[in-house]
Amino acid sequence: MVSRVIPVDPFDLIIFGGTGDLAQRKILPALFRRFCAGQWHEDAQIIAAARANHTAEEFREMVAESLRQHAPRRAQDSRALTRFLLRVDYVPLDAMTAEGWDVLSEKLSPNRVRAFYFSVGPSLFGPLAERVRAHDLATDDTRVVVEKPFGHDLDSARALNATLAAHFDESQIYRIDHYLGKETVQNLMAVRFGNMLFEPLWNSQYVDHIQITVAETVGISGREEYYERAGAMRDMVQNHLMQLLCLIAMEPPAKFDPDAVRDEKLKVIRALDPVEPHHIVRGQFAAGPEGAGYRDCVGNPRSTTESYVALKAHISNWRWAGTPFYLRTGKRLVARSSVINVMFKDAPHSIFGEEAGRHANALSIRLQPNEGITLKVTIKEPGPGGMRLVDVPLDMSFAEALGPENQDPPDAYERLVMDVIRGNQTLFMRGDEVEAAWAWTDPIIAGWLARGDVPKPYDSGSTGPGDAELLMKRDGRRWQGIKP
């Protein structure tokens, strides 16, 4: 099966912070892969801007090296690499002064989409937005892309929204959460709303509970200062896990339209109950073969910042009343794995007797690293004699089901950046959605600060603190294993 490439119109993409890690590791390689796929016109151009005083040629050499490292298969094609680099330019520019803005203005093309990518810290969103307007760089076809963290709490998120809204319409603002660009995440909607098989069962009558796990083997190297301020709750739960929860729990939108989809996601967030203190587990990784413990990494022997969070949430609406959602995420865990497990209820009555055991269906949607979907069903164990039941998986791996050409699925940024150029906001967060997520998250954080909660230590390379297992065990349930 060969995916269809739909070209986009010529554009100017301006990357503020173009020399930074995100631009070099993710944004530019994503653009290069889309260029090699023939998705964007060679009249388009990429203009990087940063304070470093590079020439355009020096910057192209930097980009070439990044592409060889982060898009090695494509970068082996020297002709494609050369053609791509011809579309890349650079402007030394200071977001806090007028320096460089006139030069940038002269490089922009008229009558085409202009996308300004703020690949910088949130403190620069306002000054950049103000100067884009002040130097008349914005047009009716302008889009502004901002990266997380989008605020530190509800008040700061509101302030950022107000700052951007002072210069751009909401329809021009694209708040990126790269999880929404993953192929499997998008397939959540296809699985739910494109198959009659699942949607009639997608409710509290048939679903016992849902588990959402985002486990990482890496620590916080290179992000110590940021992580000590944020912690796992702000860094992962408020955005990534919240988005997965919304896509799993939301009602069918009237159509596959940006505002229709985001309206339904917003309803889920607003229907979330406050989380009880005994339904939250916080952890902090200890030293191990993988490296130093969290407190040593941040240089604070009394740090109370969590590198792991597990919690139980409830959604108060007709579809999900009484069905718990268990969320967990952590650093330095046993494997890198992002998976959603939909655990269905037992059959109301077993005709096979107690010796056959208890069996229930489960749908596992693997987001990374081995993207795919597994449906666990119950069958008879082969052999003569009694009726012995076993659970077996109906397993679909994207790489196997869609053919060898799909074994290297597009990176999330490839889809998201192209959607920015198309003007499609479906996979981007709206301002009220971000604020609603913070309104739910803030009381949780305020609660453990008021109680003086200290994260539980857990071994690096484990599944997290033991209290997380107890969170499930109290309910007569257990976590599904974290598998690579």
XYZ file of C-alpha atoms in Angstrom:
484
model
C 0.000 0.000 0.000
C 1.551 3.292 -1.115
C 0.531 6.461 0.705
C -0.692 9.346 -1.415
C 1.327 12.575 -1.266
C -0.753 15.738 -1.592
C 1.453 18.726 -2.522
C 1.088 21.989 -0.640
C 1.196 25.464 -2.125
C 4.463 27.487 -2.101
C 5.210 28.995 1.298
C 7.686 30.927 3.394
C 8.478 29.209 6.695
C 10.387 31.343 9.176
C 11.891 29.395 12.084
C 12.773 31.599 15.044
C 15.363 29.695 17.069
C 16.563 27.988 13.891
C 19.943 27.052 15.413
C 18.311 25.362 18.408
C 17.985 21.682 19.196
C 14.322 21.348 18.217
C 14.816 22.974 14.824
C 17.928 20.969 14.018
C 16.701 17.631 15.373
C 13.017 17.678 14.406
C 11.690 20.580 12.316
C 14.316 20.766 9.561
C 14.637 16.967 9.138
C 10.829 16.768 8.895
C 10.806 19.440 6.186
C 13.603 17.659 4.338
C 11.722 14.357 4.326
C 8.592 16.067 2.994
C 10.730 17.784 0.355
C 12.164 14.428 -0.737
C 8.629 13.020 -0.893
C 7.682 15.757 -3.354
C 5.144 17.354 -1.034
C 6.323 20.917 -1.280
C 7.223 23.070 -4.217
C 10.819 24.084 -4.839
C 9.696 27.713 -4.923
C 9.028 27.474 -1.179
C 11.702 28.701 1.180
C 12.808 28.176 4.769
C 14.337 31.127 6.588
C 15.946 30.432 9.946
C 16.461 33.274 12.381
C 18.495 33.354 15.582
C 20.883 35.613 17.471
C 24.006 33.710 16.342
C 25.928 35.679 13.722
C 26.144 32.967 11.033
C 26.259 33.483 7.299
C 23.661 31.670 5.214
C 26.340 29.257 3.958
C 27.535 28.468 7.482
C 23.968 27.730 8.507
C 23.432 25.445 5.497
C 26.490 23.442 6.547
C 24.984 23.124 10.030
C 21.690 21.929 8.530
C 23.429 19.419 6.266
C 25.176 17.889 9.274
C 21.892 17.699 11.197
C 20.173 15.992 8.268
C 22.928 13.414 7.960
C 22.404 12.613 11.630
C 18.598 12.812 11.918
C 17.465 11.901 8.390
C 20.374 9.692 7.284
C 18.569 7.603 4.679
C 17.284 10.636 2.776
C 20.514 12.614 3.224
C 22.428 9.936 1.302
C 20.854 11.401 -1.832
C 23.314 14.239 -2.402
C 21.239 15.780 -5.197
C 18.144 15.995 -2.996
C 20.227 17.424 -0.144
C 21.750 20.070 -2.411
C 18.338 21.060 -3.825
C 16.880 21.314 -0.331
C 19.715 23.465 0.991
C 19.161 25.914 -1.876
C 15.755 26.627 -0.324
C 17.280 27.349 3.127
C 18.355 30.820 4.220
C 19.457 32.447 7.459
C 19.063 35.852 9.123
C 20.841 36.929 12.329
C 18.025 38.459 14.380
C 17.286 39.506 17.953
C 13.733 39.021 19.203
C 14.163 41.795 21.777
C 15.487 44.503 19.460
C 14.953 45.815 15.930
C 18.148 44.135 14.725
C 17.695 41.951 11.634
C 13.983 42.475 11.073
C 14.364 44.642 7.969
C 16.651 42.020 6.420
C 14.072 39.330 7.154
C 11.320 41.434 5.597
C 13.279 41.792 2.353
C 13.621 38.002 2.019
C 9.890 37.243 2.285
C 7.847 36.542 -0.826
C 4.506 38.237 -1.514
C 1.163 36.484 -2.036
C 1.900 33.177 -0.340
C 1.457 31.463 3.018
C 3.786 32.755 5.736
C 4.324 30.504 8.722
C 6.271 31.861 11.682
C 7.508 28.983 13.853
C 8.351 30.112 17.411
C 10.899 27.398 18.250
C 11.931 29.378 21.328
C 11.062 29.663 25.005
C 7.590 30.974 25.951
C 9.087 34.210 27.264
C 9.860 35.201 23.661
C 6.384 34.444 22.233
C 5.123 37.932 23.063
C 8.125 39.944 21.773
C 8.209 37.902 18.555
C 4.476 38.302 17.946
C 4.729 42.032 18.583
C 7.649 42.522 16.188
C 6.122 40.393 13.431
C 3.193 42.823 13.503
C 5.261 45.963 14.048
C 7.400 45.249 10.967
C 4.335 44.469 8.822
C 5.401 40.861 8.230
C 1.967 39.376 8.923
C -0.575 38.922 6.133
C -4.025 37.359 5.926
C -2.289 34.044 5.114
C 0.008 34.147 8.135
C 0.173 31.305 10.659
C 2.031 31.320 13.979
C 3.298 28.050 15.471
C 4.103 27.832 19.191
C 5.688 24.932 21.047
C 4.958 23.671 24.533
C 5.266 24.409 27.381
C 2.270 26.637 26.798
C 2.180 28.162 30.233
C 3.225 26.915 33.652
C -0.261 27.123 35.145
C -3.684 28.540 34.300
C -2.738 32.172 34.896
C 0.380 32.034 32.720
C -1.506 30.163 29.965
C -4.185 32.861 29.967
C -1.505 35.542 29.778
C 0.164 33.822 26.807
C -3.171 33.395 25.048
C -3.942 37.068 25.590
C -0.525 38.099 24.260
C -0.934 36.083 21.065
C -4.564 37.150 20.674
C -3.472 40.810 20.754
C -1.609 40.260 17.480
C -3.214 37.247 15.759
C -6.615 35.689 15.346
C -7.197 32.282 16.964
C -7.507 30.788 13.470
C -3.870 31.801 12.853
C -2.406 30.261 16.036
C -1.127 26.666 15.950
C -0.219 25.226 19.378
C 1.791 22.088 18.712
C 1.588 18.912 20.719
C 3.704 16.519 18.679
C 1.837 13.493 20.064
C -1.156 14.491 17.963
C 0.953 14.124 14.816
C 1.755 10.455 15.420
C 0.097 8.144 12.905
C -1.258 5.843 15.592
C -2.738 8.710 17.591
C -4.614 9.846 14.504
C -5.715 6.245 14.049
C -7.555 6.463 17.373
C -10.255 8.420 15.566
C -10.200 6.074 12.572
C -10.528 2.988 14.799
C -13.340 4.518 16.830
C -15.382 6.343 14.212
C -14.565 4.317 11.103
C -15.509 0.896 12.460
C -18.991 -0.136 13.505
C -17.333 -2.917 15.502
C -16.071 -0.685 18.302
C -18.228 2.396 18.737
C -21.338 0.590 20.129
C -19.094 -0.913 22.836
C -17.198 2.306 23.608
C -18.929 3.196 26.875
C -19.213 2.333 30.548
C -21.643 -0.513 29.901
C -18.933 -2.596 28.194
C -15.586 -0.998 29.146
C -14.259 -1.858 32.603
C -11.449 0.689 32.578
C -8.863 2.339 30.320
C -5.108 2.580 30.881
C -2.899 5.182 29.211
C 0.851 4.650 29.622
C 3.706 6.786 28.323
C 6.937 5.236 29.603
C 10.444 6.483 28.815
C 13.823 4.893 29.434
C 15.675 8.214 29.243
C 16.251 10.513 32.182
C 16.306 14.305 32.128
C 19.776 14.883 30.704
C 19.990 18.331 29.138
C 16.606 19.361 30.592
C 17.467 19.471 34.284
C 16.605 23.125 34.880
C 13.315 22.938 32.977
C 12.276 19.612 34.483
C 12.925 20.714 38.048
C 10.458 23.581 37.455
C 7.905 21.482 35.588
C 7.919 17.846 36.694
C 6.070 15.014 35.005
C 2.627 16.467 35.721
C 3.256 19.674 33.799
C 5.610 18.158 31.238
C 3.525 15.132 30.237
C 0.126 14.760 31.911
C -1.286 18.235 31.296
C -0.671 17.998 27.554
C 0.366 14.641 26.018
C -1.664 12.292 28.227
C -4.555 14.746 28.347
C -4.743 14.741 24.549
C -4.736 10.936 24.427
C -7.470 10.856 27.062
C -9.571 13.286 25.011
C -9.262 11.285 21.799
C -10.182 8.056 23.575
C -13.115 9.508 25.521
C -14.640 12.181 23.283
C -18.009 11.950 21.560
C -18.126 11.574 17.768
C -17.783 15.037 16.219
C -20.382 16.046 13.641
C -17.617 16.113 11.029
C -13.839 15.820 10.764
C -13.392 19.548 11.105
C -10.907 21.430 13.342
C -13.433 23.145 15.597
C -15.851 20.190 15.657
C -13.068 17.871 16.884
C -11.705 20.377 19.385
C -15.187 21.157 20.723
C -15.606 17.496 21.675
C -12.145 17.317 23.266
C -12.947 20.394 25.332
C -16.136 18.754 26.635
C -14.085 15.809 27.926
C -11.667 18.048 29.837
C -14.499 20.042 31.386
C -16.229 16.805 32.442
C -13.181 15.512 34.361
C -13.762 15.198 38.101
C -11.223 16.590 40.559
C -8.682 13.898 41.427
C -8.723 12.617 44.994
C -5.353 12.748 46.839
C -5.330 8.964 47.366
C -5.790 8.470 43.614
C -2.393 10.023 42.794
C 1.083 8.469 42.987
C 4.233 10.497 42.447
C 7.684 9.011 42.037
C 11.305 10.023 41.573
C 13.914 7.751 39.966
C 16.847 6.618 42.073
C 20.413 5.986 40.952
C 21.091 2.851 38.941
C 23.168 1.402 36.107
C 21.555 3.957 33.773
C 23.002 6.869 35.732
C 22.581 9.141 38.731
C 19.337 9.532 40.621
C 16.973 12.419 39.945
C 18.145 14.550 42.886
C 21.771 14.203 41.840
C 20.864 15.097 38.257
C 19.242 18.386 39.289
C 21.756 19.094 42.055
C 19.089 19.365 44.726
C 19.213 16.699 47.472
C 15.787 17.796 48.749
C 13.979 18.057 45.443
C 10.276 17.162 45.597
C 9.754 17.292 41.817
C 8.243 14.141 40.362
C 9.682 12.191 37.437
C 6.741 9.767 37.574
C 2.988 10.236 37.935
C 0.172 7.699 38.086
C -3.410 8.727 38.748
C -7.011 7.620 38.465
C -9.434 9.983 36.729
C -13.185 9.916 36.212
C -15.271 11.613 33.522
C -18.730 12.679 34.647
C -20.855 12.209 31.571
C -23.347 9.627 30.327
C -20.843 7.665 28.277
C -18.161 7.190 30.920
C -19.825 7.530 34.332
C -18.251 4.940 36.645
C -15.430 3.957 34.266
C -11.980 4.838 35.652
C -9.154 6.089 33.455
C -5.688 5.222 34.784
C -2.854 7.425 33.521
C 0.854 6.914 34.155
C 4.079 8.349 32.800
C 7.659 8.319 33.977
C 11.337 8.646 33.227
C 13.959 5.877 33.528
C 11.417 3.084 33.305
C 11.985 -0.468 32.098
C 11.113 0.205 28.449
C 10.134 2.959 26.061
C 6.468 2.420 25.390
C 3.363 4.489 24.716
C 0.192 2.430 24.720
C -3.530 2.761 25.371
C -5.260 -0.326 26.779
C -9.035 -0.471 26.605
C -10.033 -3.228 29.052
C -13.507 -4.608 28.397
C -15.710 -6.168 31.050
C -16.070 -9.888 31.615
C -18.928 -11.682 29.919
C -21.991 -11.318 32.174
C -22.278 -15.096 32.509
C -19.800 -17.854 31.715
C -21.283 -21.089 30.399
C -17.903 -22.858 30.690
C -17.604 -23.110 34.467
C -15.009 -21.873 36.931
C -12.285 -24.208 35.643
C -12.254 -22.296 32.353
C -11.082 -19.187 34.200
C -12.080 -15.549 33.832
C -11.452 -13.944 30.479
C -12.072 -10.499 29.041
C -11.295 -8.746 25.779
C -8.694 -5.982 25.595
C -7.831 -3.563 22.822
C -4.239 -2.285 22.895
C -3.257 0.653 20.719
C 0.533 0.964 20.563
C 1.720 4.492 19.792
C 5.449 3.772 19.983
C 7.841 2.234 19.284
C 6.176 -0.678 17.442
C 3.073 1.111 16.176
C 0.066 -1.127 15.847
C -3.168 -2.445 17.323
C -3.799 -5.696 19.198
C -7.207 -7.118 20.080
C -7.133 -9.859 22.707
C -9.892 -12.459 22.206
C -10.785 -15.666 24.011
C -10.636 -19.025 22.234
C -10.557 -22.699 23.152
C -7.130 -24.086 23.925
C -6.341 -26.801 21.333
C -6.431 -30.397 22.507
C -8.838 -33.120 23.592
C -10.712 -33.070 26.832
C -12.542 -30.250 28.574
C -13.233 -26.729 27.436
C -10.105 -24.812 28.406
C -10.072 -21.155 27.386
C -7.051 -19.010 26.559
C -6.584 -15.414 25.440
C -4.811 -14.845 22.124
C -3.978 -11.626 20.282
C -5.228 -10.544 16.899
C -2.179 -8.442 16.175
C -1.767 -5.750 13.522
C 1.580 -4.078 13.123
C 1.574 -1.082 10.772
C 4.865 -2.197 9.243
C 3.501 -5.657 8.411
C -0.067 -4.730 7.476
C 0.692 -1.725 5.280
C 3.753 -3.042 3.487
C 7.503 -2.390 3.562
C 7.132 1.163 2.247
C 5.346 2.011 5.522
C 7.986 0.561 7.840
C 9.409 4.062 8.229
C 6.259 6.065 9.099
C 6.394 9.848 8.867
C 7.601 11.652 11.952
C 4.892 13.590 13.791
C 6.462 16.908 12.809
C 6.198 16.031 9.116
C 2.419 15.862 9.332
C 2.044 18.817 11.681
C 4.221 21.271 9.755
C 2.450 20.399 6.506
C -0.905 20.898 8.249
C 0.242 24.369 9.265
C 0.912 25.211 5.617
C -2.477 23.759 4.606
C -4.205 25.796 7.308
C -5.643 22.697 9.004
C -5.878 23.127 12.809
C -7.496 19.749 13.610
C -4.361 18.358 15.285
C -3.512 21.546 17.182
C -4.765 22.730 20.557
C -7.160 25.636 20.818
C -6.677 28.318 23.463
C -9.718 27.385 25.558
C -8.650 23.732 25.451
C -5.227 24.592 26.901
C -6.780 26.694 29.645
C -9.287 23.966 30.552
C -6.442 21.441 30.889
C -4.599 23.762 33.272
C -7.806 24.405 35.248
C -7.968 20.643 35.941
C -4.224 20.225 36.569
C -3.575 23.201 38.866
C -5.628 21.948 41.858
C -3.827 18.595 41.726
C -0.426 20.304 41.946
C -1.658 22.786 44.576
C -2.967 19.889 46.657
C 0.285 17.998 46.919
C 2.201 21.222 47.588
C -0.184 22.070 50.424
C 0.179 18.567 51.875
C 3.956 18.598 51.505
C 3.889 15.343 49.533
C 7.289 13.865 48.686
C 7.634 11.614 45.588
C 8.278 7.934 46.254
C 11.700 6.702 45.077
C 11.747 3.979 42.445
C 14.517 1.965 40.846
C 15.753 3.040 37.439
C 14.783 0.363 34.938
C 11.651 -0.608 36.882
C 7.942 -0.003 36.183
C 7.812 2.794 38.758
C 7.040 3.051 42.486
C 5.219 0.215 44.187
C 2.405 2.539 45.244
C 1.308 2.704 41.607
C 0.639 -1.031 41.693
C -1.371 -0.550 44.876
C -3.439 2.153 43.168
C -4.714 -0.514 40.789
C -4.734 -3.402 43.263
C -7.147 -1.558 45.571
C -9.623 -1.585 42.691
C -9.059 -5.269 41.920
C -7.182 -4.421 38.743
C -3.568 -4.437 37.523
C -1.458 -2.479 35.118
C -0.674 -4.058 31.781
C 3.059 -4.675 31.397
C 5.371 -2.025 29.964
C 6.792 -3.677 26.852
C 9.167 -2.270 24.226
